Structure formats: structure tokens, C-alpha cells
GROMACS .gro file of C-alpha atoms in nm:
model
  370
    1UNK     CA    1  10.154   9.734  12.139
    2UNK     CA    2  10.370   9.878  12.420
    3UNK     CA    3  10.555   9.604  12.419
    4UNK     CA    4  10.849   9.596  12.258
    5UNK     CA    5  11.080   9.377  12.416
    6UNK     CA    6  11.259   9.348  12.707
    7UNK     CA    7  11.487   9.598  12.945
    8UNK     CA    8  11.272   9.939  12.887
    9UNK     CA    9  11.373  10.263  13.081
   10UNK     CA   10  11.101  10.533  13.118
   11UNK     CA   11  11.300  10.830  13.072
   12UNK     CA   12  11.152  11.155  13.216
   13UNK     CA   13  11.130  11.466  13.023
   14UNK     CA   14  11.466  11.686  13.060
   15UNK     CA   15  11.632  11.957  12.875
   16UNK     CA   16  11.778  11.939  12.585
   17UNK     CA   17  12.117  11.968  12.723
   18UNK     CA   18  12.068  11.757  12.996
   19UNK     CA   19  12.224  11.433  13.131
   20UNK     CA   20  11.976  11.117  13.055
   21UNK     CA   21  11.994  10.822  13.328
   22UNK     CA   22  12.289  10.616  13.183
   23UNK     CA   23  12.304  10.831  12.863
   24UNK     CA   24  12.569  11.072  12.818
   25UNK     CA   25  12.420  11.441  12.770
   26UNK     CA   26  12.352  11.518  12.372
   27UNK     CA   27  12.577  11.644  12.142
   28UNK     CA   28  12.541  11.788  11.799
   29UNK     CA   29  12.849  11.783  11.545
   30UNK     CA   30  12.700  12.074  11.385
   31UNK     CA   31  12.475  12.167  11.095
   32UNK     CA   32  12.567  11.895  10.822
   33UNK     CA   33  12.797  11.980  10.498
   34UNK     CA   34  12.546  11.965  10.274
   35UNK     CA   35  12.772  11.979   9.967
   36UNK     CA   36  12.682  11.657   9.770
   37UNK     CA   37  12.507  11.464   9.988
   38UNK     CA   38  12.269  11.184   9.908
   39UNK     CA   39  11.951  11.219  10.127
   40UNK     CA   40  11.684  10.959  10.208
   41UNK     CA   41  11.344  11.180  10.149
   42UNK     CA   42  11.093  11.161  10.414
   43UNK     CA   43  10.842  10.881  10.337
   44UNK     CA   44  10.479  10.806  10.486
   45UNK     CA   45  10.562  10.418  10.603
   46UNK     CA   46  10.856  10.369  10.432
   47UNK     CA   47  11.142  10.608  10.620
   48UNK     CA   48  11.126  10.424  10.972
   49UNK     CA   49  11.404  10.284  11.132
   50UNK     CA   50  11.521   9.966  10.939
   51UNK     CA   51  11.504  10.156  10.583
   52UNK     CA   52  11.713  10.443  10.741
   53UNK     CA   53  11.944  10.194  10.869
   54UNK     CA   54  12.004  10.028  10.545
   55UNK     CA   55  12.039  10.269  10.322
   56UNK     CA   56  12.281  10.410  10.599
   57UNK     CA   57  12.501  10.107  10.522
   58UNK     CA   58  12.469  10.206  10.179
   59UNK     CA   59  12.610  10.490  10.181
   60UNK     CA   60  12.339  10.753  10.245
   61UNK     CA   61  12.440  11.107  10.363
   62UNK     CA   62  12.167  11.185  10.565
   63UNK     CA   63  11.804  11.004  10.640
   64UNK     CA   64  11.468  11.175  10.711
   65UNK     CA   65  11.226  11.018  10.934
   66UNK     CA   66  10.859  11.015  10.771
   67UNK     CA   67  10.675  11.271  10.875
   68UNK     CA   68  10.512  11.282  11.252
   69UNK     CA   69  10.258  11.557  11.346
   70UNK     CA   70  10.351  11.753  11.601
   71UNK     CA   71  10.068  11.678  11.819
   72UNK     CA   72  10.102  11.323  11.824
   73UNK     CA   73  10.486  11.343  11.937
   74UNK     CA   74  10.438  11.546  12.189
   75UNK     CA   75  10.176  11.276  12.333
   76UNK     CA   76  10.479  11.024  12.371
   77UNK     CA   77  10.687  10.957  12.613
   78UNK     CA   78  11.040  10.850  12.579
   79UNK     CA   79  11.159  10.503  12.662
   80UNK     CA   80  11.497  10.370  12.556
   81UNK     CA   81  11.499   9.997  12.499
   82UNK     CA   82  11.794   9.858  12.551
   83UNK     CA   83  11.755   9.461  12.419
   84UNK     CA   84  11.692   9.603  12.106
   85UNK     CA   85  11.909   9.924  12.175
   86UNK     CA   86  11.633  10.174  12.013
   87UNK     CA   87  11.489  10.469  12.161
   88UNK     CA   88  11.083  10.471  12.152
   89UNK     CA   89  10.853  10.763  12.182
   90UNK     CA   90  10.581  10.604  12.310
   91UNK     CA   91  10.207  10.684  12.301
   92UNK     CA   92  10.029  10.591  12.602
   93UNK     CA   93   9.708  10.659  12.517
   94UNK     CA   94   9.722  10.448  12.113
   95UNK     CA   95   9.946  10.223  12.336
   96UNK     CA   96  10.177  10.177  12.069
   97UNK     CA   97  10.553  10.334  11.881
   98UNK     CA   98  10.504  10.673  11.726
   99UNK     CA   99  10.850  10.678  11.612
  100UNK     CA  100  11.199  10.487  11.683
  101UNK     CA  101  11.520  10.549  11.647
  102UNK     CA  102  11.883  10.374  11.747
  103UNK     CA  103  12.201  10.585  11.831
  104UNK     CA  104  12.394  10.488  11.528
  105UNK     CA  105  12.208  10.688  11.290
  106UNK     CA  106  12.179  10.963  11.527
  107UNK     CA  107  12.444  11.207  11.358
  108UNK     CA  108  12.261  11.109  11.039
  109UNK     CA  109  11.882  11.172  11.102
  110UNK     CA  110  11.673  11.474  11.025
  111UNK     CA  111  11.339  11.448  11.224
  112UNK     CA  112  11.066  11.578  10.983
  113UNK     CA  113  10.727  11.734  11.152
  114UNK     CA  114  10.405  11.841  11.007
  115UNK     CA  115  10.329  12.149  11.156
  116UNK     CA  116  10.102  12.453  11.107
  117UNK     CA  117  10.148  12.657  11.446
  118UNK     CA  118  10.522  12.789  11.574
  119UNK     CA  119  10.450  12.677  11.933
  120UNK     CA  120  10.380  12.332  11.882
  121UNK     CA  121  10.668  12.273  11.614
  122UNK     CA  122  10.903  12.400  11.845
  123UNK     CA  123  10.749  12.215  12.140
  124UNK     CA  124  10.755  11.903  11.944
  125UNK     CA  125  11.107  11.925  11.781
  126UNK     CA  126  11.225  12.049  12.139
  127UNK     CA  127  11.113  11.688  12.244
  128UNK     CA  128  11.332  11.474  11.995
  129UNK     CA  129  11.594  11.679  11.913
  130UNK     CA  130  11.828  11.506  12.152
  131UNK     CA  131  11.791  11.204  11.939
  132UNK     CA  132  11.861  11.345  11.584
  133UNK     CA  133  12.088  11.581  11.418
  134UNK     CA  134  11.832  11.816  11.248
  135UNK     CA  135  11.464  11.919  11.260
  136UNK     CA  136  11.278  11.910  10.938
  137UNK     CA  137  10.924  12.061  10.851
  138UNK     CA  138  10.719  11.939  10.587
  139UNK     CA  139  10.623  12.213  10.372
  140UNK     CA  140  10.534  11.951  10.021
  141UNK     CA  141  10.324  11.652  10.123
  142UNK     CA  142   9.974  11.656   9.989
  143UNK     CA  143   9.841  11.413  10.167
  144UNK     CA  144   9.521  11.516  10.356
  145UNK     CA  145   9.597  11.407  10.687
  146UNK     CA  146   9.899  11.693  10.649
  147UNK     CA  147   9.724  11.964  10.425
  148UNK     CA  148   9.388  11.965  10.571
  149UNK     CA  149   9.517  12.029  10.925
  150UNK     CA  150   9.731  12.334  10.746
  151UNK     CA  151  10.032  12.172  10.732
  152UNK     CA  152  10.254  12.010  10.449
  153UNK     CA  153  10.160  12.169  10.103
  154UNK     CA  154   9.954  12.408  10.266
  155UNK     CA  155  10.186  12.619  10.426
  156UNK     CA  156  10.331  12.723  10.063
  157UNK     CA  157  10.016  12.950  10.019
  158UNK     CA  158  10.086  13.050  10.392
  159UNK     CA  159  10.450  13.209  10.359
  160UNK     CA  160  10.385  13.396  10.710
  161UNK     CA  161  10.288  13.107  10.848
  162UNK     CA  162  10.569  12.907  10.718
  163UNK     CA  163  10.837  13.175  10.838
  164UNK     CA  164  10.686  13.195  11.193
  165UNK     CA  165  10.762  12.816  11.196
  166UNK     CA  166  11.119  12.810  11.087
  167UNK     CA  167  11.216  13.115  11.255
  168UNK     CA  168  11.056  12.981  11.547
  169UNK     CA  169  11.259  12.645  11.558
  170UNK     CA  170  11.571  12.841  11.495
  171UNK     CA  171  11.530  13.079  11.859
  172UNK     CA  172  11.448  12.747  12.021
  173UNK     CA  173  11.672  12.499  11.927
  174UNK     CA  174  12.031  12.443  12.024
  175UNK     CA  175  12.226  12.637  11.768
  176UNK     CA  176  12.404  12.289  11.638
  177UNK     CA  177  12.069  12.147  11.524
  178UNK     CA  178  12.014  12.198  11.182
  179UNK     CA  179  11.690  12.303  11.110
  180UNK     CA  180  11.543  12.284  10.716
  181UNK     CA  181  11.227  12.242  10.527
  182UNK     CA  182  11.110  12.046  10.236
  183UNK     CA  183  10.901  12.209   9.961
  184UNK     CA  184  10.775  12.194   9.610
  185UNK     CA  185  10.791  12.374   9.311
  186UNK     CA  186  10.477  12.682   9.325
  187UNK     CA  187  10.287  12.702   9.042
  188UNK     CA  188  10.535  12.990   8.879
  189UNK     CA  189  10.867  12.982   8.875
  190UNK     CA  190  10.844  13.359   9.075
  191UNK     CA  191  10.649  13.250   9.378
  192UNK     CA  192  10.867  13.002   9.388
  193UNK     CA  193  11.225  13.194   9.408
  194UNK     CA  194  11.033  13.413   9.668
  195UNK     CA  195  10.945  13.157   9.899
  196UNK     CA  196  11.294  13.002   9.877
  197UNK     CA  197  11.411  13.337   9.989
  198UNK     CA  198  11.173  13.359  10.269
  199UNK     CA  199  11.269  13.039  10.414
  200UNK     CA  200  11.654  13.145  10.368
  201UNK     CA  201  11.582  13.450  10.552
  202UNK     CA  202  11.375  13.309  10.798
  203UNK     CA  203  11.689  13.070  10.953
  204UNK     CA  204  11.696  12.779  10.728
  205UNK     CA  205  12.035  12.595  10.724
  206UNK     CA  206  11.913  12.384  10.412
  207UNK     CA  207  11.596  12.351  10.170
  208UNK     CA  208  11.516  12.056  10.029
  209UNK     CA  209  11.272  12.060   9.679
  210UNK     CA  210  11.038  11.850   9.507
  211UNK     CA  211  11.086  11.971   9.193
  212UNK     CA  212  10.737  11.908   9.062
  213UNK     CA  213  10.445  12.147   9.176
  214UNK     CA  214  10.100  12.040   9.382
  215UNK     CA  215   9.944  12.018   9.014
  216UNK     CA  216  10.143  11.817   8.873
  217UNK     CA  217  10.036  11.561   9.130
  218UNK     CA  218  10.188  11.297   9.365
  219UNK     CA  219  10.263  10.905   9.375
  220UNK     CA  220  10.051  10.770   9.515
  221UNK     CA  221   9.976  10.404   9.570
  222UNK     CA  222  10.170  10.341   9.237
  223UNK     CA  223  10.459  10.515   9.318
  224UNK     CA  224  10.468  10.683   8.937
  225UNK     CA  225  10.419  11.024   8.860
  226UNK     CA  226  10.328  11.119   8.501
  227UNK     CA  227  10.537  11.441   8.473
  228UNK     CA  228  10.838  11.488   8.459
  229UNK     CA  229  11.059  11.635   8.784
  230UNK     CA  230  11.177  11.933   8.621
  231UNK     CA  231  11.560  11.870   8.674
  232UNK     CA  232  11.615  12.239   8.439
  233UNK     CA  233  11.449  12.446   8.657
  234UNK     CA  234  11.754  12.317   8.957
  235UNK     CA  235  11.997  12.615   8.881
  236UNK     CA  236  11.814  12.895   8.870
  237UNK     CA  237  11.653  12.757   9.211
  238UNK     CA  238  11.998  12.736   9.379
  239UNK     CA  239  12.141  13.037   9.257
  240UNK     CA  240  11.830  13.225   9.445
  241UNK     CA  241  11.944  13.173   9.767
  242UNK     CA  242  12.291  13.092   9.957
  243UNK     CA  243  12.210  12.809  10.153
  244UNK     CA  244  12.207  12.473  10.051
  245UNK     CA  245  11.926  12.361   9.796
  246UNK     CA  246  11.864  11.968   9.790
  247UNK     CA  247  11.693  11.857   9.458
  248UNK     CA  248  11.424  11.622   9.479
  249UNK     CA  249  11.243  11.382   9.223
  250UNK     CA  250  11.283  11.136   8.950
  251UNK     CA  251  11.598  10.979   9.128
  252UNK     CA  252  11.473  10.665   9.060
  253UNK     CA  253  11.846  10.438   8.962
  254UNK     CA  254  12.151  10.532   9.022
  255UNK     CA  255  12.204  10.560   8.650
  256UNK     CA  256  11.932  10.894   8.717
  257UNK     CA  257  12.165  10.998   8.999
  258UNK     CA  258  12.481  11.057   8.815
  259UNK     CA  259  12.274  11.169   8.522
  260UNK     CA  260  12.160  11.467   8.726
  261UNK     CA  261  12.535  11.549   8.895
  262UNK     CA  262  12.666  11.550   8.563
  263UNK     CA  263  12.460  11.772   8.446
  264UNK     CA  264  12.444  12.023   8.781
  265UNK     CA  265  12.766  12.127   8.883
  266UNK     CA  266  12.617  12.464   9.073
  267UNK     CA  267  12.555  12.469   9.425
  268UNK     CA  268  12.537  12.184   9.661
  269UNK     CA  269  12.432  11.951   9.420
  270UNK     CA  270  12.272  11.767   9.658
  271UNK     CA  271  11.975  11.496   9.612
  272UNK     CA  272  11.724  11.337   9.819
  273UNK     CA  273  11.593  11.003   9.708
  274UNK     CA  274  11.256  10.876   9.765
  275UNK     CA  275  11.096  10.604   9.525
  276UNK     CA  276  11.450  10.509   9.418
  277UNK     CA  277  11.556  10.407   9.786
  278UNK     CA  278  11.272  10.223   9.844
  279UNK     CA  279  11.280   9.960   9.572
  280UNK     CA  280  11.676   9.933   9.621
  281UNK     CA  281  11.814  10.134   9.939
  282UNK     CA  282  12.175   9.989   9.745
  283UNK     CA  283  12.114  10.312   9.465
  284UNK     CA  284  12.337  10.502   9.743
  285UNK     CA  285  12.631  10.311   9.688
  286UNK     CA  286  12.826  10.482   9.372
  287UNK     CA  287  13.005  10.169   9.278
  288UNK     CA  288  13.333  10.182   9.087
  289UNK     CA  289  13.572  10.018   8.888
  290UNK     CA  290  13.682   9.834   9.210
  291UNK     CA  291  13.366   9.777   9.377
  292UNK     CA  292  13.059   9.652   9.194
  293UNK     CA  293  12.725   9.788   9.297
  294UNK     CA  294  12.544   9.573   9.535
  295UNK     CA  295  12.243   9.351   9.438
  296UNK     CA  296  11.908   9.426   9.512
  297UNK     CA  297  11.878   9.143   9.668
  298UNK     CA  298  12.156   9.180   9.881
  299UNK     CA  299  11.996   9.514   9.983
  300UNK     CA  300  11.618   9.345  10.079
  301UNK     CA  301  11.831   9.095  10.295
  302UNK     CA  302  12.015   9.352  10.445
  303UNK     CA  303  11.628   9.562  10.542
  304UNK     CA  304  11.484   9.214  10.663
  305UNK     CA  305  11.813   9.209  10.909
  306UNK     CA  306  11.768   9.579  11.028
  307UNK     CA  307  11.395   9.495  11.084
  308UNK     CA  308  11.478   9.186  11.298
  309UNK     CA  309  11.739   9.394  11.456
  310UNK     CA  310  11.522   9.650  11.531
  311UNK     CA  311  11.163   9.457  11.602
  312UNK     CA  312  11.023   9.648  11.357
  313UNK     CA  313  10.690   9.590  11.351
  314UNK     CA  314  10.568   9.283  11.076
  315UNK     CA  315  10.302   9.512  10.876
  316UNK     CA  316  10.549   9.782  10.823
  317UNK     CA  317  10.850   9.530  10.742
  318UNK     CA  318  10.566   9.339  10.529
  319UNK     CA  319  10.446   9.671  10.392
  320UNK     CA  320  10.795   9.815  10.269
  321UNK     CA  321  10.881   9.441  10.143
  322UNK     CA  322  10.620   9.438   9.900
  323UNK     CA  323  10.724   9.777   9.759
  324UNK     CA  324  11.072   9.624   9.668
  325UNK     CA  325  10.925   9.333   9.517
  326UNK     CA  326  10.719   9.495   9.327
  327UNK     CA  327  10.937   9.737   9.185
  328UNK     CA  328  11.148   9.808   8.878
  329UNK     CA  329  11.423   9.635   8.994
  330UNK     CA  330  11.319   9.271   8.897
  331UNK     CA  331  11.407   9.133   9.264
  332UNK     CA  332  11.645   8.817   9.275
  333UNK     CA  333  11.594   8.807   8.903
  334UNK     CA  334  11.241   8.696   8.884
  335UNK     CA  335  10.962   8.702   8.643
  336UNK     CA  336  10.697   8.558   8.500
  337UNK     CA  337  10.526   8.282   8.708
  338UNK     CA  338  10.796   8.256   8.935
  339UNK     CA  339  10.746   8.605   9.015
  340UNK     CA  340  10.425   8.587   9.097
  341UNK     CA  341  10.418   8.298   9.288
  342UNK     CA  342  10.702   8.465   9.524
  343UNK     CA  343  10.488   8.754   9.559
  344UNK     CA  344  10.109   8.556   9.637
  345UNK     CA  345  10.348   8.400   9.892
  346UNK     CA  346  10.464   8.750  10.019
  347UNK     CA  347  10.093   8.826  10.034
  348UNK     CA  348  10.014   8.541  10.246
  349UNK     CA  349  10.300   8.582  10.481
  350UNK     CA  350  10.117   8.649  10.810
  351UNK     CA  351  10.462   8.593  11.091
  352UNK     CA  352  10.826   8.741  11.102
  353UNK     CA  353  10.954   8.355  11.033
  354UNK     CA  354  10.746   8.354  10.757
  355UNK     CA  355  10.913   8.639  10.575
  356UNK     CA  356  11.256   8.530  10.687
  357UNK     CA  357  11.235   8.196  10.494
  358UNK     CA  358  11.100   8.382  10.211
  359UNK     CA  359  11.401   8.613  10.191
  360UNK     CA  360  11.690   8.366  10.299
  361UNK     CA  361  11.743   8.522  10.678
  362UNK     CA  362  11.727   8.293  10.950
  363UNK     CA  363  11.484   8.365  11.224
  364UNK     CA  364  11.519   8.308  11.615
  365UNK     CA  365  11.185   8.387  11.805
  366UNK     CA  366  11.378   8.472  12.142
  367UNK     CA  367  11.565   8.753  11.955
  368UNK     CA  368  11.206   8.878  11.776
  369UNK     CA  369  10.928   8.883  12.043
  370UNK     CA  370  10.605   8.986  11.852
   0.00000   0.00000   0.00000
């Protein structure tokens, strides 16, 4: 629905560098130090607001918004919020949030798009970009909606294509926004090291890799892949090209995260985290002698605030709930029976208040208006 809450502004289309009414004009810190960073991969569902948020407090680097086509952004209008203190791009016509985003995570956020024409990438990134610190384009997601329309995947057997894209983004945008792609590994290692090149060449300030290719498969609803990510291959990848290579897959623990930067000490060494994030958005924060890690408990609380925070809609907040339950990470120390009764209750859960008493946050109906 269109309605969010309370106190919405319609903000009318400006330039990029233009003053907003009551919003300071945008400014970008730069193109992020990539060196090291631990990234939040872009996830269908999962990488909206509250997840970003968390795993923000967490620790994260940077965060990637799941991917939006470009089409269906540039349908939306802007409309900043302020009871809730998000900014909404709005579509009018499937009257409901196509993406949101709050100010706080704004030097933080990489806007991915799915994209198979130059024009309408740049149209569509030209449309958010005063909200986020870098553009992304997908360039590995194999999901149909995304290769079937060209983009995603697709575009790795389109290297012209691709280039036009990035290149594209790079004339358009303000030279401070960073502007990157995510891949996967091509079926040799050759075709791979040449399109790493082309997207260096063709403006690029980062790459990110799956390092798995197309046939080697993808989640899915389980979440488990049954090959390896080819952690070996990382070096020979980031010596290829200059800029910043981000290695992504099989970062599952944070155990699997320092197992990887101990054994890559070339390039960036830089990860992006995906399944690992969303069963415990906590696997950002390194811990130390001084500081134990966080629970993952203390992390599901800490999404159920953000989404209350945020009014994040109750099937996505449901949705990404279920994901950490059902993980790995043996939530609050359940099993068994107990387990599964916590998790038919989950199922059953059909109101925000519902999932608040489930998960120990207390709930005030004035402050969530769904």
C-alpha cells in the first residue's frame, strides 16, 4: 500500500546536484576504500532496509540493496517520510514501495540495478543516486526475471553489452559515485580474466565476484549450493586487474571469513556476504579478546527493531525471520520439539505484535501503522 505512515513529502524530480525541499543538496564522500571491507551481497528479499541496517550496526563495510530493474524504478516517484524518517520510491501505478532507504546508511549503500540497455541504467541510477553512495549492476543473478529480460547472468555472454552499461553510468554519474558490477566466475578461467578486464577498462571503480560459475548452479530456496566457491581461483582473479576485486561465496560464519583473509593476503581482500548475513547479520562483527561476538539472537532482535523502526512491511520482516530461524545457527539455542514448535508458531504469525512477542520486542501499534 501507499501508505506508509504519516508526514509524507512528494518530492519532485531534480538534479542530481540539486537542493531537495528541506534536504540539504547531496554529497558523495567519494568512491569507497575498498581495501578489506566486509560487504552485504545484494539479495532478492532479503537486502531491504532493516537487514542493511543491522548488519550496519554490526559492523558491515558497505550494504547492497537487492536488485531493482531499471524499469520499475524509474516508474517511482520519490517521497521522503519523515515519521519513519525513510525515503520511498514509490510506484503509483502497483501502489506500493519499490525500494526504501533512511539517511544513515546513505554513505554505506550501493544501489544494485538489473539492466540490459545503457540508457535506462543510467536513467534509472540517475534517479537514486542522490540517496546512495554507489551504483551497482547485476551482472551474476540467474534468476529468470533478471536473465530472461537480458540482464543479470546474461550480460556475461554480452561483454559489449555489459561495457556500454558501465561505461555509460560512469559519463553520467557524478564523478564521486562509485559505480561497480557483480559477476560470476565464466565457464574458463580465460573468459573470465577477460571480462574482468573489460569491466576495469570500461570505468569500474570495484568488481565484486561470485566465485562459482552459472553451472555450478545457485541457492535457491535452500540456500545451499553443492559446489564448492572456488576460494583458489581469488588471486589470480585480483592480480588481473588493478581495481578492487570483492570475493564472493561460501562466507557462511565468521570462522569462513577469517579462514579466507588468512589465506588471501593479495589485493583488497575484500568479501561480500550473502547466506552468512542472513542467518546472523552479527558474522560482521570480528569479535576479540575484549569483546565477545554477539548472539544470534541478539542480532534477530536487533532486525525485528530495524523493521519496526522502519515499517517494514510484515511478509518481508516475516519472510527474512524465517530464514534466520531456520538456519545453521541453532537460534536462541533451540532444538528438537521446542524448535519446532517456535517455528509452527512463526508460521502462524499473521500481525507485527505477533512476531514481537515471539522474539521478545515490545510492540506499540501507534508507532507501527499497518
Amino acid at each position: 500500500s501507499l501508505e506508509r505512515g504519516r508526514d509524507m513529502t512528494l518530492l519532485e524530480p531534480r538534479a542530481a546536484s540539486e537542493e531537495e525541499d528541506g534536504e540539504p543538496a547531496p554529497h558523495w564522500p567519494g568512491v569507497p576504500d575498498y581495501t578489506g571491507v566486509e560487504v552485504l551481497s545484494p539479495m532478492v528479499r532479503a537486502s531491504d532496509l532493516p537487514l542493511r541496517l543491522t548488519c550496519l550496526k554490526y559492523g558491515a563495510s558497505l550494504v547492497y540493496s537487492g536488485v531493482r530493474i531499471d524499469r520499475s524504478i524509474l516508474e517511482t516517484v520519490r517521497i521522503r517520510n519523515d515519521t519513519f524518517g525513510t525515503i520511498d520510491f514509490v510506484s503509483p501505478t502497483e501502489e506500493k514501495v519499490i525500494f526504501s532507504t533512511q539517511r544513515e546508511e546513505r554513505n554505506h549503500l550501493i544501489f544494485q540495478i538489473g539492466s540490459a540497455e545503457s540508457g535506462l541504467a543510467a536513467k534509472a541510477a540517475l534517479h537514486v543516486c542522490r540517496d546512495v553512495r554507489g551504483i551497482d549492476v547485476n551482472m551474476g543473478c540467474m534468476a529468470p526475471f533478471t536473465a530472461q529480460g537480458g540482464m543479470g547472468a546474461a550480460l556475461l555472454d554480452k561483454p559489449e553489452a555489459a561495457a556500454d552499461i558501465l561505461r555509460t553510468l560512469r559519463r553520467e554519474l557524478p564523478p564521486a559515485c562509485a559505480v561497480s558490477c557483480k559477476i560470476r566466475m565464466l565457464p574458463t578461467m580465460a573468459k573470465t580474466l577477460d571480462f574482468l578486464r573489460l569491466v576495469e577498462r570500461s570505468g569500474a571503480d570495484a568488481v565484486a565476484i561470485h566465485l562459482r560459475t552459472q553451472e555450478e548452479g545457485q541457492a535457491g530456496n535452500t540456500l545451499q549450493y553443492k559446489t564448492p566457491a572456488h576460494w583458489s581461483e581469488f588471486a589470480t582473479l585480483c592480480n588481473a586487474v588493478s581495481i578492487p576485486v570483492i570475493a564472493n561465496g561460501d562466507f557462511v560464519s565468521r570462522e569462513r571469513i577469517d579462514e579466507f583473509r588468512h589465506a588471501h593476503t593479495v589485493g583488497s581482500a575484500a568479501v561480500m556476504v550473502a547466506r552468512g548475513a542472513l542467518w546472523n547479520p552479527s558474522i560482521f562483527h570480528g569479535g576479540s579478546a575484549e569483546v565477545a561476538m554477539p548472539s544470534q539472537a541478539d542480532a534477530v532482535k536487533t532486525f525485528v527493531e530495524e523493521s519496526l523502526r522502519t515499517n517494514n512491511p510484515l511478509q518481508n520482516t516475516k519472510w527474512v525471520l524465517k530464514e534466520m530461524v531456520n538456519s545453521p545457527c541453532a537460534y536462541a539455542g533451540l532444538s528438537g520439539r521446542k524448535l519446532g514448535r517456535f517455528k509452527q508458531q512463526l508460521d502462524q504469525a499473521t500481525t507485527m505484535a505477533t512476531l514481537c512477542n515471539l522474539f521478545g520486542e515490545e510492540y506499540d501499534s501507534s508507532h507501527y501503522p499497518r
